[in-house]
Each structure stands twice: as structure tokens, then as C-alpha cells.
Short mmCIF file of N, CA and C in Angstrom, two decimals:
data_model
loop_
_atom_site.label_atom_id
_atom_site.label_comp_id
_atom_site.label_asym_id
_atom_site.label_seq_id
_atom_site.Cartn_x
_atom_site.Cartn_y
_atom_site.Cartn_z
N UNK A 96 -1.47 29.50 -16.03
CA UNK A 96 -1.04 29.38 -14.65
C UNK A 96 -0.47 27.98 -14.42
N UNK A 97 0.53 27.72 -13.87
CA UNK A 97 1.28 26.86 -13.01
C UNK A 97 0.40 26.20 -12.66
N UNK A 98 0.02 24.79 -12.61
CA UNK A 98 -0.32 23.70 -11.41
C UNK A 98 0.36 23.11 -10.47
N UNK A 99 0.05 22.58 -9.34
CA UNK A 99 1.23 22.01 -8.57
C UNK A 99 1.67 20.83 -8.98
N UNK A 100 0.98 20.48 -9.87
CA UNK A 100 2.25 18.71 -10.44
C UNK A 100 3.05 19.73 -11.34
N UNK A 101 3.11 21.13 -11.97
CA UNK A 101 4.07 21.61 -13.04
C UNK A 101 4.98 21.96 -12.32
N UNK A 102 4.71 22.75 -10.91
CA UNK A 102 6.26 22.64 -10.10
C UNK A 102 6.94 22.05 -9.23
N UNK A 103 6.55 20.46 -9.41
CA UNK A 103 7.03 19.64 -8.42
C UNK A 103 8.28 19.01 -9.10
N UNK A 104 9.16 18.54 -8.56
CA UNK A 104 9.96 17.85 -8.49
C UNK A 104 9.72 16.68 -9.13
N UNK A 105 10.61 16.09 -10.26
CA UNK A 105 9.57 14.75 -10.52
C UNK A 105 10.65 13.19 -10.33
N UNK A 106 10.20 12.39 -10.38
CA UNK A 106 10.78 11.40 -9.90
C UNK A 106 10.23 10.34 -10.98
N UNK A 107 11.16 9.04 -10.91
CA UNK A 107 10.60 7.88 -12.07
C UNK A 107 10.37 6.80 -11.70
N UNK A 108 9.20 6.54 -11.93
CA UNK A 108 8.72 5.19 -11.17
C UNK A 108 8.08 4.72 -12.63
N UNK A 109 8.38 3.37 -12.15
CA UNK A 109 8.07 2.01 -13.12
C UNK A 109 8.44 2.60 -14.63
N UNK A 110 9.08 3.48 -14.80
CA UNK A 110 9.49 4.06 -16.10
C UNK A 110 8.55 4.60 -16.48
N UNK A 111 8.19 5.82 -15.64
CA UNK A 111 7.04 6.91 -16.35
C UNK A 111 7.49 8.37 -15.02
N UNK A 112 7.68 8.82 -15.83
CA UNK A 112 8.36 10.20 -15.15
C UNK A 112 6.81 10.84 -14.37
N UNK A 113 6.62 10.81 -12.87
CA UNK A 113 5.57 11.73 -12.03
C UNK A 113 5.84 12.41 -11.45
N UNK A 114 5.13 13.72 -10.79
CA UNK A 114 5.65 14.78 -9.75
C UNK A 114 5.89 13.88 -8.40
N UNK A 115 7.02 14.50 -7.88
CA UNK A 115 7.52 13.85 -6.63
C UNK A 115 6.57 14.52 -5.84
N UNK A 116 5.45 13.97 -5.12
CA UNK A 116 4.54 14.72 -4.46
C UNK A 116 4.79 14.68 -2.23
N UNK A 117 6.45 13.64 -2.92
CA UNK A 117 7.05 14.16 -1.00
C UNK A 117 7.19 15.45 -0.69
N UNK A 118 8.02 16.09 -1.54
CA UNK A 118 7.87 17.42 -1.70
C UNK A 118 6.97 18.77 -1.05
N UNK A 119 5.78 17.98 -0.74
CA UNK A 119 4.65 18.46 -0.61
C UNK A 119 4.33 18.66 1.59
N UNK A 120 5.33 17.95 1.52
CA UNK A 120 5.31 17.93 2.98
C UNK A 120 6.43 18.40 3.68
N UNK A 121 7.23 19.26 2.57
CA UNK A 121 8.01 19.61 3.05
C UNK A 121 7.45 21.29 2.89
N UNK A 122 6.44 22.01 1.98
CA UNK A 122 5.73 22.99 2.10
C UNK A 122 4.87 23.38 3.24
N UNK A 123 4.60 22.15 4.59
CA UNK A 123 3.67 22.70 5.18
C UNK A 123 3.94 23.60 6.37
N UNK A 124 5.31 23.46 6.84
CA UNK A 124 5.96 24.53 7.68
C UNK A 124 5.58 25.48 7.26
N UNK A 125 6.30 25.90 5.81
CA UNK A 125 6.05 27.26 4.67
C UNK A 125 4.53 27.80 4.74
N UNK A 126 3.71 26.80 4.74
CA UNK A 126 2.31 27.65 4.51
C UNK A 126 2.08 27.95 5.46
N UNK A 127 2.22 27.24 6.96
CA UNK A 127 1.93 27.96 7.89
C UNK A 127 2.40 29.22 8.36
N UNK A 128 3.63 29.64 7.78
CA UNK A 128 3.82 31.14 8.22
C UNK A 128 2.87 32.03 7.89
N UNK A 129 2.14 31.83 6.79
CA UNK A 129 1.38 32.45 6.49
C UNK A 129 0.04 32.33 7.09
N UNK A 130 -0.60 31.87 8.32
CA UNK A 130 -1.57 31.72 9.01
C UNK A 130 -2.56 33.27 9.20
N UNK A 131 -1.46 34.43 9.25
CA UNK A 131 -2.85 35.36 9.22
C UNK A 131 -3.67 35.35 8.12
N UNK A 132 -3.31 34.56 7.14
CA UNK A 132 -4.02 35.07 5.51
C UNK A 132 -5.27 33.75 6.02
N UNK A 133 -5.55 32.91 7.03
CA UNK A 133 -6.36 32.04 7.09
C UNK A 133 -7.35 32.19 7.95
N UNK A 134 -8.54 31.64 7.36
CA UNK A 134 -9.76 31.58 8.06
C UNK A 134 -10.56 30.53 8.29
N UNK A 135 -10.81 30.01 9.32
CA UNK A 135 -12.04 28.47 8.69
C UNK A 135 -13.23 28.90 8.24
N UNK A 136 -13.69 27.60 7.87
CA UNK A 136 -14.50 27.83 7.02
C UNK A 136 -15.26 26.17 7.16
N UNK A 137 -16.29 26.32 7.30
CA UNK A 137 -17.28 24.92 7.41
C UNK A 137 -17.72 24.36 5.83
N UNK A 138 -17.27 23.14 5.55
CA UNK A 138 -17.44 22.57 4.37
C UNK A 138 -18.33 21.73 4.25
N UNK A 139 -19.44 21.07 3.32
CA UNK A 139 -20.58 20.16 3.29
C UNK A 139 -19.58 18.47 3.17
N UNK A 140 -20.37 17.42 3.89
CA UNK A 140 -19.67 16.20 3.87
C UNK A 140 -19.02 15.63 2.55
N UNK A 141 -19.94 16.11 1.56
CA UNK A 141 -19.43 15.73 0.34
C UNK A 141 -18.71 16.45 -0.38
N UNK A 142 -18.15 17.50 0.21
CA UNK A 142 -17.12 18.52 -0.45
C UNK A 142 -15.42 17.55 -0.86
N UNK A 143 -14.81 17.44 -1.74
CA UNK A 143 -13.41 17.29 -1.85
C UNK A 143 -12.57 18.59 -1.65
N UNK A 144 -11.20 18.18 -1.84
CA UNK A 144 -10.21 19.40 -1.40
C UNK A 144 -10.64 20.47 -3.02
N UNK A 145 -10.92 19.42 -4.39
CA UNK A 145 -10.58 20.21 -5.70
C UNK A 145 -12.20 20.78 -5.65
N UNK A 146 -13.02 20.62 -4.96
CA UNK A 146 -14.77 21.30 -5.19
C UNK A 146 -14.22 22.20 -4.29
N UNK A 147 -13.89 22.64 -2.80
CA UNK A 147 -13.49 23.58 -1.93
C UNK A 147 -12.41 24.62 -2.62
N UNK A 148 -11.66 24.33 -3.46
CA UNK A 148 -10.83 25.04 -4.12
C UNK A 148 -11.21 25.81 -5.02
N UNK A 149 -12.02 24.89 -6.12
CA UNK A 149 -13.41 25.54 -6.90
C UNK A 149 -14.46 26.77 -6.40
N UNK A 150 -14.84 26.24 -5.16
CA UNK A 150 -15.89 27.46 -4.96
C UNK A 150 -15.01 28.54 -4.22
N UNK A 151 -14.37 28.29 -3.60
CA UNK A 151 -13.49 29.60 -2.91
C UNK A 151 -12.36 30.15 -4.32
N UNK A 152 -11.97 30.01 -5.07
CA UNK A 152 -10.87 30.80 -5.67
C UNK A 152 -10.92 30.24 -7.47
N UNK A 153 -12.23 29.48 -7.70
CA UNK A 153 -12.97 29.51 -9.05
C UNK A 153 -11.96 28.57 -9.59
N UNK A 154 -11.03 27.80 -9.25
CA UNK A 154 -10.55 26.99 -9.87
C UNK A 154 -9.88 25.80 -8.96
N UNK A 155 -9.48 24.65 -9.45
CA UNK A 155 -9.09 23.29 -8.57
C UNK A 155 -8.05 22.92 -8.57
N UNK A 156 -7.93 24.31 -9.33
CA UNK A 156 -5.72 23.99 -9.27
C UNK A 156 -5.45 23.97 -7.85
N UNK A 157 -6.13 24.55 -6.89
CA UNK A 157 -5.47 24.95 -5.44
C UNK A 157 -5.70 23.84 -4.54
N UNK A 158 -6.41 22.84 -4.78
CA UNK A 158 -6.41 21.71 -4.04
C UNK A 158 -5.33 21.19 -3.08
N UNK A 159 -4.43 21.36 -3.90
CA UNK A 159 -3.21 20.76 -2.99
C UNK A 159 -2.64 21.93 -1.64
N UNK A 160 -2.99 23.41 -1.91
CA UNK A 160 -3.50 24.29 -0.82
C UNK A 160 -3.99 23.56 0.45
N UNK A 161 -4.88 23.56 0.08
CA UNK A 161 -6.18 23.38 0.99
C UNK A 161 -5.67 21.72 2.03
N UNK A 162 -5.05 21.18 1.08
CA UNK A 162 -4.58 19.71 1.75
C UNK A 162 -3.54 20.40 2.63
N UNK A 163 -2.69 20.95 2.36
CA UNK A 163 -1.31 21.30 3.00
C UNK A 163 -1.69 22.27 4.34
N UNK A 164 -2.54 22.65 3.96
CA UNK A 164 -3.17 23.89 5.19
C UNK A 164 -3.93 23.22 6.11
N UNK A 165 -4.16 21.81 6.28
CA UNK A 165 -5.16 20.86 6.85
C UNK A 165 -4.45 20.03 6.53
N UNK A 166 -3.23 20.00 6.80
CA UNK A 166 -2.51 18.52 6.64
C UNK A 166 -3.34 17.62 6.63
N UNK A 167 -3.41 17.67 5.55
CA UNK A 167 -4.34 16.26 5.01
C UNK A 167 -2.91 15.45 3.79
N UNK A 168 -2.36 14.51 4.28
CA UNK A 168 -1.43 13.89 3.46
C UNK A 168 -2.50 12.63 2.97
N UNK A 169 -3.17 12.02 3.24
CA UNK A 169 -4.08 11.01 2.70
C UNK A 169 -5.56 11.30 2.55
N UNK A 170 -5.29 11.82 1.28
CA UNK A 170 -7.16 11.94 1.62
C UNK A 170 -7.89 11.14 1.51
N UNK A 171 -7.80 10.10 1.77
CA UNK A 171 -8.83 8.84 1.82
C UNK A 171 -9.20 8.80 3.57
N UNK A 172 -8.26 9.32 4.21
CA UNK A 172 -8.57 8.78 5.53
C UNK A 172 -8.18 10.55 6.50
N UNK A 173 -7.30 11.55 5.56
CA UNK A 173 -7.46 12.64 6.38
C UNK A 173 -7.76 13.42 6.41
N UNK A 174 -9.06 13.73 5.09
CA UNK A 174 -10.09 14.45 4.58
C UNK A 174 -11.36 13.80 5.19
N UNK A 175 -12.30 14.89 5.58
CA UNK A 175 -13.61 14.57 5.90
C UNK A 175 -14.46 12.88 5.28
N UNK A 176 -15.01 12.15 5.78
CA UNK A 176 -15.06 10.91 5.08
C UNK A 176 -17.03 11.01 5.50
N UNK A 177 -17.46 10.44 4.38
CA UNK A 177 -18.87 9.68 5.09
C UNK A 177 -19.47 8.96 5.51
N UNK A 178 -20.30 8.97 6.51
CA UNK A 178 -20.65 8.36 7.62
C UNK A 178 -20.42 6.77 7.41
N UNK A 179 -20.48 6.30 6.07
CA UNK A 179 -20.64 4.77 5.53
C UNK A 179 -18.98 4.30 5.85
N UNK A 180 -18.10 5.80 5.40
CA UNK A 180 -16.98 5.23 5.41
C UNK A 180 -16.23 4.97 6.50
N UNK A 181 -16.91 6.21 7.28
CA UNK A 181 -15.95 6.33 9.07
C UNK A 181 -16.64 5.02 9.60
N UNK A 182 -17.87 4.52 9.13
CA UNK A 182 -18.41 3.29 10.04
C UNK A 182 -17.19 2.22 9.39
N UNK A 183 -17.05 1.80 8.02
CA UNK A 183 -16.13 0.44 7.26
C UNK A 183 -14.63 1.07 8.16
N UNK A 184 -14.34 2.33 8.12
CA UNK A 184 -12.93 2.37 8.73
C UNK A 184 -12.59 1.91 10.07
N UNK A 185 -13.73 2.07 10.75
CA UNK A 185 -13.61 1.67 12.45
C UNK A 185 -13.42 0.15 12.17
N UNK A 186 -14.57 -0.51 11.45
CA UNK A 186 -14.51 -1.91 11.13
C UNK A 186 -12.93 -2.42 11.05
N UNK A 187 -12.20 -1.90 10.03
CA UNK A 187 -10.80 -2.07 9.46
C UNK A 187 -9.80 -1.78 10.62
N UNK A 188 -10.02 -0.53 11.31
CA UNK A 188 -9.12 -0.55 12.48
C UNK A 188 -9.12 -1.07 13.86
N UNK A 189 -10.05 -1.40 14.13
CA UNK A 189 -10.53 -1.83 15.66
C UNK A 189 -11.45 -3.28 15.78
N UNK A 190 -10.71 -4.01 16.28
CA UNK A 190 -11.48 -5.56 16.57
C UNK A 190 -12.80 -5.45 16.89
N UNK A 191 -13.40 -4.48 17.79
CA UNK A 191 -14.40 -4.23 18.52
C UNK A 191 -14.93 -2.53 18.13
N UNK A 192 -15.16 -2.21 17.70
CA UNK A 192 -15.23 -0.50 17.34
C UNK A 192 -16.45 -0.19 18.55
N UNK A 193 -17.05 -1.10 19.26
CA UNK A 193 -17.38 -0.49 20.83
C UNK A 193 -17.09 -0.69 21.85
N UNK A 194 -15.28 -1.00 21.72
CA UNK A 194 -14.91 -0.47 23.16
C UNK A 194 -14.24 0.61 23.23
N UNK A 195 -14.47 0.70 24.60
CA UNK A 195 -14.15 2.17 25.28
C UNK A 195 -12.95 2.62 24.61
N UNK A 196 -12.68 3.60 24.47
CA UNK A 196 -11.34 4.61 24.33
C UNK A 196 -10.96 5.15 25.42
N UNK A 197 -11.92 6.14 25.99
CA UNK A 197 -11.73 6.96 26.87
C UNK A 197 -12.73 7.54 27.24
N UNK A 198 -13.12 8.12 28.55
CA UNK A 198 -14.11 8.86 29.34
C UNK A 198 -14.11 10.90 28.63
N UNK A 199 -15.43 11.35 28.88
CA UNK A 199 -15.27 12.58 28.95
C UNK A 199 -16.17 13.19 30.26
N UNK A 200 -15.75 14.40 30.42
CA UNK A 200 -16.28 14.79 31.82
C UNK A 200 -17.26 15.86 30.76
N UNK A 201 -18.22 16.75 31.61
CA UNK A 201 -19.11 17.28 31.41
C UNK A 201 -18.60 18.47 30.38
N UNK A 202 -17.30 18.71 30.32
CA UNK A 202 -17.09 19.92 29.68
C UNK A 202 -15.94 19.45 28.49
N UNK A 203 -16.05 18.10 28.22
CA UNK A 203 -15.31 17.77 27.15
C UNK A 203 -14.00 16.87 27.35
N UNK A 204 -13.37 16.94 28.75
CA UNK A 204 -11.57 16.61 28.79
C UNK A 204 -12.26 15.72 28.82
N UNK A 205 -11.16 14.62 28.13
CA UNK A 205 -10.30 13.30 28.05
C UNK A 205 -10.06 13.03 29.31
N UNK A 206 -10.15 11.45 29.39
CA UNK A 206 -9.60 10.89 30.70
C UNK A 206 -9.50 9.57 30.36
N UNK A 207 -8.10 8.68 30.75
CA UNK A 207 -8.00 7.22 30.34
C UNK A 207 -8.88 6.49 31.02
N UNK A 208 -9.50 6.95 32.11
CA UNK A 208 -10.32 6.00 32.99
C UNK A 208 -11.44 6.96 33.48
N UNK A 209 -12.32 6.28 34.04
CA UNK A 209 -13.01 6.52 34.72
C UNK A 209 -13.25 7.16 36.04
N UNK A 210 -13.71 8.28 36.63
CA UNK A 210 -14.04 8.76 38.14
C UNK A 210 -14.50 7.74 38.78
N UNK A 211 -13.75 7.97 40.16
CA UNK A 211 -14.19 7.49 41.16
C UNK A 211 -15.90 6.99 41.23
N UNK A 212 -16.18 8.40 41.03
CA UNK A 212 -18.06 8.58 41.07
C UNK A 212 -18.89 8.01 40.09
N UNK A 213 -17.85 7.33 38.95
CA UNK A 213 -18.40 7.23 37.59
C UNK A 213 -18.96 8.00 36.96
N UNK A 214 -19.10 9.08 36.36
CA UNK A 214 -19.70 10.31 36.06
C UNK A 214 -19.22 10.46 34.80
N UNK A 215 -18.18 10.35 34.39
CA UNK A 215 -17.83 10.78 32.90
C UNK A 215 -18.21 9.77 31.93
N UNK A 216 -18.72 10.54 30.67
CA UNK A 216 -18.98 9.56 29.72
C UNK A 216 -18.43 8.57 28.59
N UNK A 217 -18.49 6.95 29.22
CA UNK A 217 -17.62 6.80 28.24
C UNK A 217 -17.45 7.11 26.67
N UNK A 218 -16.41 6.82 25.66
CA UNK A 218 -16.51 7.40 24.34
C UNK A 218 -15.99 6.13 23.69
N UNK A 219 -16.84 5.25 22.94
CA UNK A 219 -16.12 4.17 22.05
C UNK A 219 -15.28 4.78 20.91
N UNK A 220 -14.66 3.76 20.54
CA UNK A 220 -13.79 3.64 19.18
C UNK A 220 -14.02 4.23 18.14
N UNK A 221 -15.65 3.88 18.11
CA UNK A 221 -16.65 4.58 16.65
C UNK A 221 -17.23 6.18 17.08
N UNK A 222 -16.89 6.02 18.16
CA UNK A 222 -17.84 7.56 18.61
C UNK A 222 -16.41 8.04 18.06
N UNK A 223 -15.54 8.07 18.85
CA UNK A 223 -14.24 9.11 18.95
C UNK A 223 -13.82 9.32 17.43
N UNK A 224 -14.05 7.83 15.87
CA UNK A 224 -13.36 8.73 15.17
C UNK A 224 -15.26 9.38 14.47
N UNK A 225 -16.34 9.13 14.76
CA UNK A 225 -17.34 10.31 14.31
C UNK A 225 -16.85 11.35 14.58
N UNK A 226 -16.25 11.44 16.32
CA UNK A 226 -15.95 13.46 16.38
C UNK A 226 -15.11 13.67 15.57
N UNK A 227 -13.94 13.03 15.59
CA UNK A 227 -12.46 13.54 14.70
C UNK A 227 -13.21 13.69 13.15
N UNK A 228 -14.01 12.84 12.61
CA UNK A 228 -14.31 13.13 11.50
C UNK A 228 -15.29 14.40 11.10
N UNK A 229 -16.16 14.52 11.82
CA UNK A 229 -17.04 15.84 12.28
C UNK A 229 -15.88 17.19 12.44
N UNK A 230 -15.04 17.30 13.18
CA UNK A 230 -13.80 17.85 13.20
C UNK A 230 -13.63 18.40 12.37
N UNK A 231 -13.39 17.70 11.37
CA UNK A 231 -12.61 17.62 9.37
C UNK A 231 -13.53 18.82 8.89
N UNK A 232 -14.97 19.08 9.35
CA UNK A 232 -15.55 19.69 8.58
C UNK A 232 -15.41 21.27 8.27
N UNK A 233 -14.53 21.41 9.52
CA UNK A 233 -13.87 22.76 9.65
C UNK A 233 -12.85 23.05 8.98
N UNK A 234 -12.40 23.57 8.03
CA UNK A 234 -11.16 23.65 7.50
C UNK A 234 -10.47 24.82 7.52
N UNK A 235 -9.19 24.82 7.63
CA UNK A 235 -8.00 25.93 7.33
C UNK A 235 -8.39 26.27 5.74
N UNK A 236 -8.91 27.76 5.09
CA UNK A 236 -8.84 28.66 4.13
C UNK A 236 -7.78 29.36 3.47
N UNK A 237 -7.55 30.13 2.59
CA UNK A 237 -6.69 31.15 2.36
C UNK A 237 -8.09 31.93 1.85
N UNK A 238 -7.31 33.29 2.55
CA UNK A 238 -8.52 34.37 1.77
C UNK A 238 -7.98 34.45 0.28
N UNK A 239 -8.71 34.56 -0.38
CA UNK A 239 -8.74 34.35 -2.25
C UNK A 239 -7.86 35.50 -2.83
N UNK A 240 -7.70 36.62 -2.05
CA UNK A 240 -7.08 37.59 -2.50
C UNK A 240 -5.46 37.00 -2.05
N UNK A 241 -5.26 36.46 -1.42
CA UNK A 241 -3.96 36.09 -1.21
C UNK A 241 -3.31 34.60 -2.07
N UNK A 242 -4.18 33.80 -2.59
CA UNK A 242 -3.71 32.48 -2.88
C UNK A 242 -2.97 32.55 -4.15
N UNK A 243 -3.54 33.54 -5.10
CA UNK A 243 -2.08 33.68 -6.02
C UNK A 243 -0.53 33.98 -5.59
N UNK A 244 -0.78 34.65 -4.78
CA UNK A 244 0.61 35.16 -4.43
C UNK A 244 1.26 34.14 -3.70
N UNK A 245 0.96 33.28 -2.50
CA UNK A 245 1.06 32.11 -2.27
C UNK A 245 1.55 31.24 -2.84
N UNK A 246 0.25 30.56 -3.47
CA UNK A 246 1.26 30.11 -5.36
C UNK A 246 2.70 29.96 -5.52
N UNK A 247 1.99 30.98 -5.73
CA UNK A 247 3.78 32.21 -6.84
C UNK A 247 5.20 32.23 -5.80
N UNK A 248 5.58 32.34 -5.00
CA UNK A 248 5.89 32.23 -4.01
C UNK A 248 6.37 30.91 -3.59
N UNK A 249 5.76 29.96 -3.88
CA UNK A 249 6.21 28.50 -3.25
C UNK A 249 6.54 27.70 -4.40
N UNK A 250 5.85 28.64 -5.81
CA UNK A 250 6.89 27.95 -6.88
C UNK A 250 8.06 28.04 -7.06
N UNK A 251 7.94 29.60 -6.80
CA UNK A 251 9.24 30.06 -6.61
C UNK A 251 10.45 29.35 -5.88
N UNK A 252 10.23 29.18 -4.66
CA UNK A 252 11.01 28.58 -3.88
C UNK A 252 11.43 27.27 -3.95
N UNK A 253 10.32 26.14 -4.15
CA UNK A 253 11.08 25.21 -4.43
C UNK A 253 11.90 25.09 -5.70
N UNK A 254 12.91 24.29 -5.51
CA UNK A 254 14.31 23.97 -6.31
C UNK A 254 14.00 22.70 -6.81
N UNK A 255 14.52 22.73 -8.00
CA UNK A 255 14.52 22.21 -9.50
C UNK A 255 15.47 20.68 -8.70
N UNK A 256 15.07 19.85 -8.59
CA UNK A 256 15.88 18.27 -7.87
C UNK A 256 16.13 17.45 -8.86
N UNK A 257 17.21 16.67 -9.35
CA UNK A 257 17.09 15.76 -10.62
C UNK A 257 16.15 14.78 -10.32
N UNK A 258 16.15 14.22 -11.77
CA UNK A 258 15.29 13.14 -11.70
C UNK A 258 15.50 11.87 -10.70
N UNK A 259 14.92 11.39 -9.75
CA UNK A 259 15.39 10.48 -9.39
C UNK A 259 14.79 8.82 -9.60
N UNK A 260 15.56 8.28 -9.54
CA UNK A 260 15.00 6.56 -10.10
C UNK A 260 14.40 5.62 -9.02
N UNK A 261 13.38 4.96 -9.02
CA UNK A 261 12.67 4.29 -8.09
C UNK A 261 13.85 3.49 -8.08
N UNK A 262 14.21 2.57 -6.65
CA UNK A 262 15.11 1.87 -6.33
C UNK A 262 14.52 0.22 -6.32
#
């Protein structure tokens, strides 16, 4: 079987021929047509995209699936992360990782400010990316009976690009 670095596009950097993995973002329109074949599915914190690929469809070739279906283009930062890391990332992004972001009212909405009454709760920097990261744990699936064909299908389609030379 095909892997997705065997049908990518490849490109040459520092004089070593790799799969052009831009390519890859240009598939995610494509997979989404296919949204009825998807289901979520709740993953453990320490799951990667190639262990989730593993236990759903017995092999880790499909990893790059599972990224594209959960636009996840960085998985260092748009894959589920742990708690050690979402704490060092707030550190890295935010001067203060406890100030406010934004308020929530009792049933969840967003608000840049505060009620009159004061009533909504504020949400720091570090809270807001815990939820987004908590979030992550849900992921876009393919049911297993469909991901070969999938595959097959998007190998198909993409086109053979010459080599191109790092500039």
C-alpha cells in the first residue's frame, strides 16, 4: 500500500529530494466532501495522530487522514497537547497568561466585556487555551470501512508536479 509521503509531490531542499507536504492543504477541501463517512470520536491525552490511526484502521499510514480531517497543520501546537505543554505554551504566548480574554455568561457565549451586573465569568488566557485544548480531544474519524477508498482516491487525484528547487 501507498503511504502519503509515496504520493506526494516532492520538492528539494538543501539537496535531498522530500515529499512536498504543502500539498497537503490543499486536500482538506477534498476530504471534507466526504463528511458523511465521519464520526467523532474521543481520544486519550496521550494519543498521536499515527496511535489514533493505529487503533482505528490497524495501521499509521493514515495519520496524515486524521490531521487533514482536524486540520491539524502543526501538530506541535494543533493536536491535543499536555497539560505541562498548554501551561509552557501560554507562558510563550502571553506576557501575563492571567489576564482576562473574555467573559462567559451562564450558558457559555463569549463576551469582550463584562455585564453591567457583573455576572459573567471572567476566562483568562490559560483557561481559554485549557478549553481549546480539551476541545482537541474530540476528533473528526473516517469509518474504517471507507478509508481505503479515500486513500485511493486522493492518490489518485493528485498530479505528478516536477521537482521543484528550494530558492
Amino acid at each position: 500500500m501507498r503511504t502519503y509521503s509515496d504520493f506526494m509531490p516532492k520538492v528539494e531542499y538543501n539537496g535531498v529530494l522530500i515529499s512536498d507536504i504543502t500539498h497537503r492543504f490543499q486536500l482538506n477541501d477534498k476530504l471534507k466532501e466526504y463528511a458523511d463517512f465521519y464520526y467523532k470520536q474521543r481520544i486519550e491525552l496521550f494519543q498521536t495522530p499515527e496511535q489514533v490511526s493505529d487503533s482505528l484502521y490497524g495501521s499509521t499510514d493514515y495519520w496524515w487522514v486524521i490531521c487533514a480531517i482536524n486540520d491539524v497543520v502543526d501538530p506541535f501546537y494543533d493536536w491535543v497537547m499536555r497539560e505541562e505543554e498548554v501551561f509552557a505554551y501560554a507562558e510563550k504566548l502571553f506576557d501575563d497568561v492571567n489576564a482576562i480574554r473574555h467573559y462567559v455568561d451562564t450558558e457559555g457565549v463569549q463576551y469582550p466585556e463584562n455585564n453591567l451586573e457583573q455576572t459573567y465569568e471572567p476566562v483568562t488566557e490559560l483557561e481559554n487555551l485549557i478549553n481549546l485544548n480539551d476541545e482537541k480531544l474530540r476528533i473528526n474519524t473516517i469509518r474504517p470501512e471507507h478509508i481505503r477508498r479515500i486513500t485511493k482516491e486522493f492518490s489518485d487525484i493528485l498530479k505528478i508536479t516536477p521537482i521543484q528547487k528550494q530558492e
